[in-house]
Every structure is written in C-alpha cells, then in structure tokens.
Short mmCIF file of C-alpha atoms in Angstrom, two decimals:
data_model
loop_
_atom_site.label_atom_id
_atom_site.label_comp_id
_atom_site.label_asym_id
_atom_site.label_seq_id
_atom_site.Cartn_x
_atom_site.Cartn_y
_atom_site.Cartn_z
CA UNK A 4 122.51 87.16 72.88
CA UNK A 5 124.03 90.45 73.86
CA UNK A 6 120.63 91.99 74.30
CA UNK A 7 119.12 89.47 76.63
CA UNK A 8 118.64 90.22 80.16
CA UNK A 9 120.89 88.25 82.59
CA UNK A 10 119.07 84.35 83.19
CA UNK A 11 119.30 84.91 86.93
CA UNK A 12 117.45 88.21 87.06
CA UNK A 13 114.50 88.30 88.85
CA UNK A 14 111.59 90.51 87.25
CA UNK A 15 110.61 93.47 88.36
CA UNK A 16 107.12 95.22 89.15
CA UNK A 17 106.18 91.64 87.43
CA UNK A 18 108.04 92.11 84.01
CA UNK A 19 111.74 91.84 82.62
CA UNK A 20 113.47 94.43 83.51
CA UNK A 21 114.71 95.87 80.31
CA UNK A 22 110.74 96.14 79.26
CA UNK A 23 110.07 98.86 81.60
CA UNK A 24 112.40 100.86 79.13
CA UNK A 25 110.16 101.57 76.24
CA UNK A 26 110.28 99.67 72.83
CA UNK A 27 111.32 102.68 70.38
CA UNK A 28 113.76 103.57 72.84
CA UNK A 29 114.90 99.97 73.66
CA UNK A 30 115.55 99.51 69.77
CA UNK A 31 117.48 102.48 69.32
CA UNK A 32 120.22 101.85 72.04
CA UNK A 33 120.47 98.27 70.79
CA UNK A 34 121.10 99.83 67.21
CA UNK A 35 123.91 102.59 68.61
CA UNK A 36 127.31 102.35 67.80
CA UNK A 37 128.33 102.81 71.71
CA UNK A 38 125.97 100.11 73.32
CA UNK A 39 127.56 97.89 70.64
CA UNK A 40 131.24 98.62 71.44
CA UNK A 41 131.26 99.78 74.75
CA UNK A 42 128.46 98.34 76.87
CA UNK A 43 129.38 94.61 75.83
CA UNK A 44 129.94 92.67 77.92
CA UNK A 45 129.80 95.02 80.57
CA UNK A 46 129.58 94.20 84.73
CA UNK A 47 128.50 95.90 87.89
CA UNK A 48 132.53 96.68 88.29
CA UNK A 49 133.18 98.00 84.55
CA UNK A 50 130.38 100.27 84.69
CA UNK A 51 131.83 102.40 86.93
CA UNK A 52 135.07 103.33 84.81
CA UNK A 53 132.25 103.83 81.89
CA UNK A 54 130.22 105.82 84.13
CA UNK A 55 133.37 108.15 85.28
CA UNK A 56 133.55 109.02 81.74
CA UNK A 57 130.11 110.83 81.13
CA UNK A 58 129.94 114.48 80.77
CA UNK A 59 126.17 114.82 81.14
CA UNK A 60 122.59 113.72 82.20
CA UNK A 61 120.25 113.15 78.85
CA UNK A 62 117.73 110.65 77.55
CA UNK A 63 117.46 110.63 73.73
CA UNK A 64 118.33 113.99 71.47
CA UNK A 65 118.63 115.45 68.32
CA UNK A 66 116.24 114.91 65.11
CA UNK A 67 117.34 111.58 64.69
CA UNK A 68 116.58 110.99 68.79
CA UNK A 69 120.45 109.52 69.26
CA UNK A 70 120.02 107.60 72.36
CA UNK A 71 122.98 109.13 75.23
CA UNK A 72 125.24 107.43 76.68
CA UNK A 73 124.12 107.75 80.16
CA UNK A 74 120.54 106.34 78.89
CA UNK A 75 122.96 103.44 77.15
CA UNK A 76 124.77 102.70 80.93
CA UNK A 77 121.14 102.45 82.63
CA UNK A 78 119.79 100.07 80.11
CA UNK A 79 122.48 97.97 80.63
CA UNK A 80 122.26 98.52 84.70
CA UNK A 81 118.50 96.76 83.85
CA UNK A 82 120.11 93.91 81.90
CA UNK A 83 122.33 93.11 84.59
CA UNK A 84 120.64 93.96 87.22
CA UNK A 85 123.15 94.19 90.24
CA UNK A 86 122.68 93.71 93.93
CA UNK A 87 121.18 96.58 96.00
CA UNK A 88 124.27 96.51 98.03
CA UNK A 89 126.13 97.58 94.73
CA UNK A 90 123.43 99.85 93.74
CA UNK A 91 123.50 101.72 97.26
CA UNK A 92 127.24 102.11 96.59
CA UNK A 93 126.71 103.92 93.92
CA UNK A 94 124.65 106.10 95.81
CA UNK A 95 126.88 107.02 98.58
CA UNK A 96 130.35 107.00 97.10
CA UNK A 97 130.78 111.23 97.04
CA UNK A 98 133.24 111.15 94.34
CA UNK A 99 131.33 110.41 90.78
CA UNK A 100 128.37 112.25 90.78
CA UNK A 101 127.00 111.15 87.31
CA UNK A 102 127.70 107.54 88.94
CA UNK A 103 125.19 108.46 91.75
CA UNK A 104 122.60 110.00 89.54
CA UNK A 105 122.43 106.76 87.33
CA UNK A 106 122.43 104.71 90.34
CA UNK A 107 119.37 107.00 92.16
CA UNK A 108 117.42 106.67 88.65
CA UNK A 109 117.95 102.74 88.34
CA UNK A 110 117.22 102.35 91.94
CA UNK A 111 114.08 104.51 91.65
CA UNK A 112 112.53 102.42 88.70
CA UNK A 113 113.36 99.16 90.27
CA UNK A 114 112.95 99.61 94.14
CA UNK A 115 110.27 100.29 97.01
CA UNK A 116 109.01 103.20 97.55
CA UNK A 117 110.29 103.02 101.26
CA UNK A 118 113.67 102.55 100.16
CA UNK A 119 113.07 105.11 97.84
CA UNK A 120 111.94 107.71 100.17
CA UNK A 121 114.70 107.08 102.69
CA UNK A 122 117.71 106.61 100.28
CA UNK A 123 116.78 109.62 98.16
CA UNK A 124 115.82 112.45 100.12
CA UNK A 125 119.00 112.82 101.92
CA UNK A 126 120.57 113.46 98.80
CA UNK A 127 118.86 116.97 98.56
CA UNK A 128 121.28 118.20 100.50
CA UNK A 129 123.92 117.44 97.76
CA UNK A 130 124.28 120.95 95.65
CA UNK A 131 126.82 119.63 93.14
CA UNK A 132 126.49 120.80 89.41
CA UNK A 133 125.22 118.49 86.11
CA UNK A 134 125.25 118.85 82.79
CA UNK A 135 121.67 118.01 81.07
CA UNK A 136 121.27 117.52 77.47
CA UNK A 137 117.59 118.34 76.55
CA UNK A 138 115.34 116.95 73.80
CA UNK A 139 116.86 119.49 70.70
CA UNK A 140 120.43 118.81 72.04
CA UNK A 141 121.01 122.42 73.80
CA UNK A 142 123.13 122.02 77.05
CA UNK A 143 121.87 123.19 80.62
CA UNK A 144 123.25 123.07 83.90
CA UNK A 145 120.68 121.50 86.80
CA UNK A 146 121.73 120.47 90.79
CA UNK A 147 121.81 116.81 92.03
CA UNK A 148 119.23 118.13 94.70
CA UNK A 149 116.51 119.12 91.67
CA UNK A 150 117.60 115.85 89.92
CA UNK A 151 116.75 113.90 92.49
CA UNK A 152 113.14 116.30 92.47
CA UNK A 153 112.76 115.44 89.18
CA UNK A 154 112.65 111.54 90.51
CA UNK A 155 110.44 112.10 92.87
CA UNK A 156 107.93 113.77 91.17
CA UNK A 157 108.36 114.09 87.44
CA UNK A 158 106.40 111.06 85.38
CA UNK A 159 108.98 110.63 82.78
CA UNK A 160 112.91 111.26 83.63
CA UNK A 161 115.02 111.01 80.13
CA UNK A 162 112.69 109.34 77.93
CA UNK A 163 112.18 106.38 80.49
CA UNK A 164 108.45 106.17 82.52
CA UNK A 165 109.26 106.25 86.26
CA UNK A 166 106.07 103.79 88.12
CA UNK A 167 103.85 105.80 90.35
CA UNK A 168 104.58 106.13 93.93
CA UNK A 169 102.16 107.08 96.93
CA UNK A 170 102.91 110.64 98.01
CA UNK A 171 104.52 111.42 101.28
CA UNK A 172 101.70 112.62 103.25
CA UNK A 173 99.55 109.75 102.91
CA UNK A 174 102.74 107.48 104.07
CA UNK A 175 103.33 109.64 106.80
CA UNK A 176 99.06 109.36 107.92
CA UNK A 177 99.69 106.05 108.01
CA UNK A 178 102.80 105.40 109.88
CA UNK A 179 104.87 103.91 107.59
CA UNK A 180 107.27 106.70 107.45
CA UNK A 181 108.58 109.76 109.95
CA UNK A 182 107.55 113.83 109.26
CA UNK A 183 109.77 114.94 107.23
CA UNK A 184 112.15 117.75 108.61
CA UNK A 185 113.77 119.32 106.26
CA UNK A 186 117.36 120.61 106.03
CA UNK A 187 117.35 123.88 105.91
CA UNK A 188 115.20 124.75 108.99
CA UNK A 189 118.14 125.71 110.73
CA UNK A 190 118.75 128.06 108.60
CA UNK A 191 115.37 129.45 107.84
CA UNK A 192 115.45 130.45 111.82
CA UNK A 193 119.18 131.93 111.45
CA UNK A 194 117.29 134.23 108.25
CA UNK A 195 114.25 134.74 110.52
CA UNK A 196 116.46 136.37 113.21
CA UNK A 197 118.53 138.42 110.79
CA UNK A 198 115.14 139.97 109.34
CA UNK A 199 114.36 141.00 113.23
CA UNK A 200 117.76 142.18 113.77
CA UNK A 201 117.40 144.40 110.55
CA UNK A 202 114.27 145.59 111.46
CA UNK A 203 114.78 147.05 115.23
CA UNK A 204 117.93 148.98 113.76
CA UNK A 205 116.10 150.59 111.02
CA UNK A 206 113.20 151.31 114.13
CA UNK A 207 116.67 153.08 116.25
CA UNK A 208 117.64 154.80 112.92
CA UNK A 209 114.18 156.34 112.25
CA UNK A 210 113.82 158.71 115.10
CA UNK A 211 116.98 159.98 114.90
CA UNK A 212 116.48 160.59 111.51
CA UNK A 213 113.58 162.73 112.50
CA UNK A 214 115.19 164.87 115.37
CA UNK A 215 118.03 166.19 112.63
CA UNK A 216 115.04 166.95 109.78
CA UNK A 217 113.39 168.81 112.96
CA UNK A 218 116.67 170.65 114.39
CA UNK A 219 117.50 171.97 110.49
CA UNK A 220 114.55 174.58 110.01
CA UNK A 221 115.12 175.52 113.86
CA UNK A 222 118.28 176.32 114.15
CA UNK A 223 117.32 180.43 113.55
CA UNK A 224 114.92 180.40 116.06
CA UNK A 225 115.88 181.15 120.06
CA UNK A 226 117.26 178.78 122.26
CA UNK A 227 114.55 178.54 124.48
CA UNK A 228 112.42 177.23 122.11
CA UNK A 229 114.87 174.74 120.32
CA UNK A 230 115.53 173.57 124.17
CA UNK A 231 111.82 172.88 124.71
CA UNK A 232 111.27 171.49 121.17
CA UNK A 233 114.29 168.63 121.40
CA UNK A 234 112.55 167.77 124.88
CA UNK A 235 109.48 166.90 123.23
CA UNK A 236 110.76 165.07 120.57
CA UNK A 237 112.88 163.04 122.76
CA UNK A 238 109.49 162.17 124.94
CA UNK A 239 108.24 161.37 121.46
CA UNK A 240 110.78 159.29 120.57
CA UNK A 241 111.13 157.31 123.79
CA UNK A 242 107.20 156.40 123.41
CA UNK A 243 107.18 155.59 120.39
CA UNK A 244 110.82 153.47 121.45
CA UNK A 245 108.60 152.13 124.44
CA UNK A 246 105.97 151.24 122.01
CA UNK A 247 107.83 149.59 119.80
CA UNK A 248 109.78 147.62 121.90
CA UNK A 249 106.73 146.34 123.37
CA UNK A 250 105.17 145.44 120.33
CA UNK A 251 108.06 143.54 119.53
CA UNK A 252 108.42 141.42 122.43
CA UNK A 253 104.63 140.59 121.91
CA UNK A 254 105.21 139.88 118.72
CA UNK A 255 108.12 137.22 119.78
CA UNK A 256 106.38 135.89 122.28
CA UNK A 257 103.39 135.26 120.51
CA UNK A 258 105.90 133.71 117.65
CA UNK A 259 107.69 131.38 120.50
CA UNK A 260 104.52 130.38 122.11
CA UNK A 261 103.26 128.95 117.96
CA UNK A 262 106.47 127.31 117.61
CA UNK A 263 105.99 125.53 121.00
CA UNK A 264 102.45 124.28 120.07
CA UNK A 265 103.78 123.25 116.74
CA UNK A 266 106.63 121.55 118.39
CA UNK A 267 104.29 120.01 121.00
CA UNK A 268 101.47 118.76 118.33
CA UNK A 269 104.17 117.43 116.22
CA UNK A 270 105.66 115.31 119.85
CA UNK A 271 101.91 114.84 120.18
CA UNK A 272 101.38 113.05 116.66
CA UNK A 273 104.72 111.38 117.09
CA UNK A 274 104.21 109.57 120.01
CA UNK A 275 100.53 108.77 118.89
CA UNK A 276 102.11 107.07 115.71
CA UNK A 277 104.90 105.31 118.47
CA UNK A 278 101.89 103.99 120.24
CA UNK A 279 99.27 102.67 117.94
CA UNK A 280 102.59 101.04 116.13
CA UNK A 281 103.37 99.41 119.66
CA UNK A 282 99.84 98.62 120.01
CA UNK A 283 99.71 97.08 116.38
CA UNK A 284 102.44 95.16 116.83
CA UNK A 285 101.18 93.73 120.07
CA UNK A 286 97.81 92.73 118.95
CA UNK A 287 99.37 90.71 116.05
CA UNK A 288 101.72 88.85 118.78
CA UNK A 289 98.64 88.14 120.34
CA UNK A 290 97.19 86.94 117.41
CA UNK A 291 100.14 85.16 116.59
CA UNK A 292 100.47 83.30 119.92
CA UNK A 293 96.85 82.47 120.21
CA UNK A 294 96.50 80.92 116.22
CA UNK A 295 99.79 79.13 117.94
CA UNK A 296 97.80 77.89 120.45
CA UNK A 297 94.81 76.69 118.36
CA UNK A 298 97.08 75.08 115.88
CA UNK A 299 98.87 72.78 118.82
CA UNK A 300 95.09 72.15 120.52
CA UNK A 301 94.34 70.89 117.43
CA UNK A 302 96.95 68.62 116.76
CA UNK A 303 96.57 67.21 120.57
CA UNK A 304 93.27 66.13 119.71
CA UNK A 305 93.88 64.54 116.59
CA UNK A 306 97.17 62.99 117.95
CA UNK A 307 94.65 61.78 120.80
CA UNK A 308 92.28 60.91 118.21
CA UNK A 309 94.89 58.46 116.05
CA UNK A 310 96.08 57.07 119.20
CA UNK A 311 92.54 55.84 120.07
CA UNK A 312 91.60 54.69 116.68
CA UNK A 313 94.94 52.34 116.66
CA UNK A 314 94.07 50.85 120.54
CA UNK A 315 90.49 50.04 119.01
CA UNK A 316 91.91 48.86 115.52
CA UNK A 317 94.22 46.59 117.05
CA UNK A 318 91.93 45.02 120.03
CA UNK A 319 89.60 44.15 117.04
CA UNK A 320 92.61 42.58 115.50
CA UNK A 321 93.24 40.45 118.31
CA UNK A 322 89.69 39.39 119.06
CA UNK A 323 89.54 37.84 115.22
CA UNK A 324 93.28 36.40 115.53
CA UNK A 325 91.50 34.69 118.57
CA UNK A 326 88.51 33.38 117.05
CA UNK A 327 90.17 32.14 114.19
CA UNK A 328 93.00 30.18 116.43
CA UNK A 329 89.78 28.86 118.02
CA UNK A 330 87.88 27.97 115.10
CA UNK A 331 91.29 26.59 113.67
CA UNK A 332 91.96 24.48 117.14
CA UNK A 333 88.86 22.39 116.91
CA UNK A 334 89.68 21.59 113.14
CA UNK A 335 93.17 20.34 114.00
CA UNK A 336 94.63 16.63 113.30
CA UNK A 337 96.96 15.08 115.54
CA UNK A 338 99.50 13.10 114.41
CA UNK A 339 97.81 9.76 113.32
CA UNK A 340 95.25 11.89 111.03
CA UNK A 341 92.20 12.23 114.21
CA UNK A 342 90.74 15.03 115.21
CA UNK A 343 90.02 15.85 118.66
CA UNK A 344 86.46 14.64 118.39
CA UNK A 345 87.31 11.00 116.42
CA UNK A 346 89.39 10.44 119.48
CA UNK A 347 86.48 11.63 122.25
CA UNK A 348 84.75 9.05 120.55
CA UNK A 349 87.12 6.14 120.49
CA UNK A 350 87.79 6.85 124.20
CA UNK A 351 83.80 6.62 124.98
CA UNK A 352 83.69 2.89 123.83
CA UNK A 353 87.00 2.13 125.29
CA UNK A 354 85.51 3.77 128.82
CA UNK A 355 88.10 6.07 128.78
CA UNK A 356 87.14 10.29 129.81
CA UNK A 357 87.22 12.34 127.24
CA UNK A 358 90.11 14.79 125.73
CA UNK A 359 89.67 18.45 126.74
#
C-alpha cells in the first residue's frame, strides 16, 4: 500500500507516474531503509523539512547502486504528485536550493515543454553551489545554472530518463516562444569596451616607447641632429596616432552600424511573428464565427422544418377525426333504438319531410 501512487493522480505522458522511474531503480528505493522510515507517509508540506535536510544532488552510487536520498524524495514527489502551484513554489522560494533542484527535475519529467522553457531558464542566472554524488560515490561540486543545463539537455539526469523535448530554435521558427536574450549580454558589451579601452592605451604607450629606445643611442651625437631626429619621430608618431585613430573609429562604426542591423532584423522578425500570430488568431475568429453561423442556419431550417411537419401532421389528424365523426354520425341511434334513416322512412309514409 505504501508504494502505490496516490488514487487521484492523473497519469502522466499516458502512464503512472512512478513508471517513468525505471524498474531496477524503482525496486531499489522501495527496498531502502530511508524510503521505508522516512518517506512514509510523506505530503507536499513534509517534504520540504526532508528536503532541507539533503547535503547533495545524486541518483544511485556505490557497487551495490544505494539509491540517494534526493532520488528517494523525487520518487515520492511522483507518488504524490502535488499541484503545480506547489511545485512552482518550490521553484521560486530562494532559500533551499536542493528544494528547488528537486522541484525543477520533477517539474521537468512531468510538465510541458512551454512551461519548461519559461520556468527553467531564468534560473541560469542562479550561481549557487551543489554537492553531486557521482556513480562510484566521489563528491563534486556543480552550479544550479549547469544543473538546470543538465535538464535541458542531458538524456538521463541521476539514473532517471528525462522525455525528449523540441529544441529551442524550432519553437522559436514557429512562434510559440520569444528569442532568447540571454543574461549576460550586458555584460559581454561592458567586456567588449574594456578590451577597446585596453587596446588604444597600449596604441598611446607604443610610440612613446619608441621615442626613448630612439633618444638612448643619440644622446652622444650633436644637438642639431637629436633636434631634427625627435621632430621626425613626433611627425611619425602623430601619423601613425592619426592612423590609428581613424582606423578605430571605422572599426566602431562599422561595429555599431552590425549591431543596428542585428537589432533591426531581430525588431524585423519580432514583429513578423506579432503579426502572422494576430493574423492567425483572426482567421480562426473568423472561422469560428462563420461555423457559428452555419451551425444556427442549420438549426433555423430544421426548426422550420419540424414546425411544418407538425402543421401537416396535425391537419391530417383533423381531416380523419372528421371523417370518422361523419362516418360515426350517420351510424348513430337516437333514443328509441332508430337511426336517422328508419325515421326518414317512417316520416315518408306518415307525409311528414324528412330529418336532415
């Protein structure tokens, strides 16, 4: 009984939930001493003091392949199987980070790949340490950022088969999902400007560099000739200043004018993906309002239809109830026990005019 999966679970990716942890694996936790003492009886509020108590991230280690604790908690997570609210609260609390990385691994095996996509990748920003405990048992320490990687991409994540997800770029082709902009762009343009910085002072440094190598061997010589020799290298140096600085500015400009058509072509595909969605979405109103329309035409005319067949039914009706009282008015008896006609004919040999 303790093994079962909750009766009010629904399945997932069209299986029990526990299944999509693998037999040998399954078997082991059910067999460990901590699943049996700890993990009873367990609920989505419980689990959290149990999950505030791991020290690492590991799937099954050792040569006996000892099942982990961690690997224990998400088995039970699939037994249970709590409410996404919960599950997203696991995510986002900041304070228990082994609590968020068994909540992003449940919520990757079980979930979307929407909600995948948008609940995990802003956690790449989160640099926090964890402790992983490898196949022979040897400790390592790994980022939540390259866990969550691991998720994303990796087919197997502690001894448990992730399902397959489409990749990013074909969501994005499609629409379903924005281009990604990544985090550290920011700073990749703060490093960018620092390398430039770097660059024209080493350029500055350089000729000056030159004119004291060049005044060294000439300081025996006359006056004159030093006079006329640090003119020249100073016309030097200014070129070759002149130069450079106009290389550079090409250079920049050349670099702002990419990253304005880059900018552009991205607002470009953007609003392209804006408009066919607009356009999508307005087609299937139309197509919506016009199978609307169809549906009550329809009905009209078989409303109309009924409504005709019942006038027809019931005129038919009364032209039988008719002939029958008709039929049934000539075979009538009056009160003595004579019909209409006996009496017509009684009344001819009394000279009498005849009943209607």
């Amino acid at each position: 009984m303790a093994n079962r999966t909750d009766p009010d679970a629904d399945t997932v990716h069209g299986a029990n939930p526990q299944f999509l942890v693998d037999r040998i694996v399954r078997v082991k936790i059910y067999n460990d001493a901590y699943w049996k003492e700890y993990c009873f009886g367990l609920t989505t509020e419980s689990l959290i003091d149990e999950a505030a108590r791991l020290d690492y991230v590991a799937g099954t280690y050792g040569g006996r392949r000892r099942p982990s604790r961690f690997l224990c908690l998400f088995l039970k997570l699939l037994q249970i199987q709590p409410e996404e609210d919960v599950v997203m609260e696991y995510i986002k609390q900041p304070e228990l980070k082994y609590l968020r990385a068994l909540g992003c691994a449940y919520l990757r095996i079980t979930a979307r790949y929407l909600t995948i996509y948008q609940t995990l990748e802003p956690l790449f920003a989160d640099y926090r340490k964890l402790r992983y405990r490898d196949m022979n048992g040897k400790m390592s320490i790994i980022r939540m950022d390259e866990f969550v990687d691991w998720l994303m991409r990796e087919e197997t994540i502690c001894d448990v088969t992730m399902p397959q997800i489409p990749k990013r770029e074909i969501l994005e082709q499609t629409g379903q999902l924005d281009v990604y902009q990544s985090v550290l762009e920011d700073d990749l343009e703060d490093l960018e400007e620092l390398e430039r910085s770097l660059k024209e002072m080493q350029a500055k440094d350089e000729p000056k560099a030159i004119t004291e190598a060049e005044k060294e061997p000439q300081a025996q010589e006359p006056e004159e000739k030093k006079v006329e020799e640090t003119k020249e290298t100073k016309d030097r140096s200014e070129e070759r200043k002149q130069r450079r600085d106009v290389e550079k500015r090409d250079r920049r400009e050349d670099e702002r004018k990419e990253r304005r058509e880059e900018r552009k072509e991205r607002r470009d595909r953007d609003e392209d993906r804006k408009e066919r969605r607009t356009k999508d979405q307005e087609q299937g109103h139309k197509r919506k309002d016009h199978d609307r329309e169809e549906k009550k035409e329809k009905k009209d005319k078989k409303d109309k239809k009924e409504k005709e067949d019942e006038k027809k039914t019931k005129k038919s009706k009364n032209v039988n109830k008719a002939d029958e009282e008709r039929a049934a008015g000539h075979a009538k008896k009056d009160k003595d026990g004579l019909s209409v006609e006996e009496w017509n004919e009684i009344r001819k040999g009394m000279g009498l005019k005849p009943l209607r």
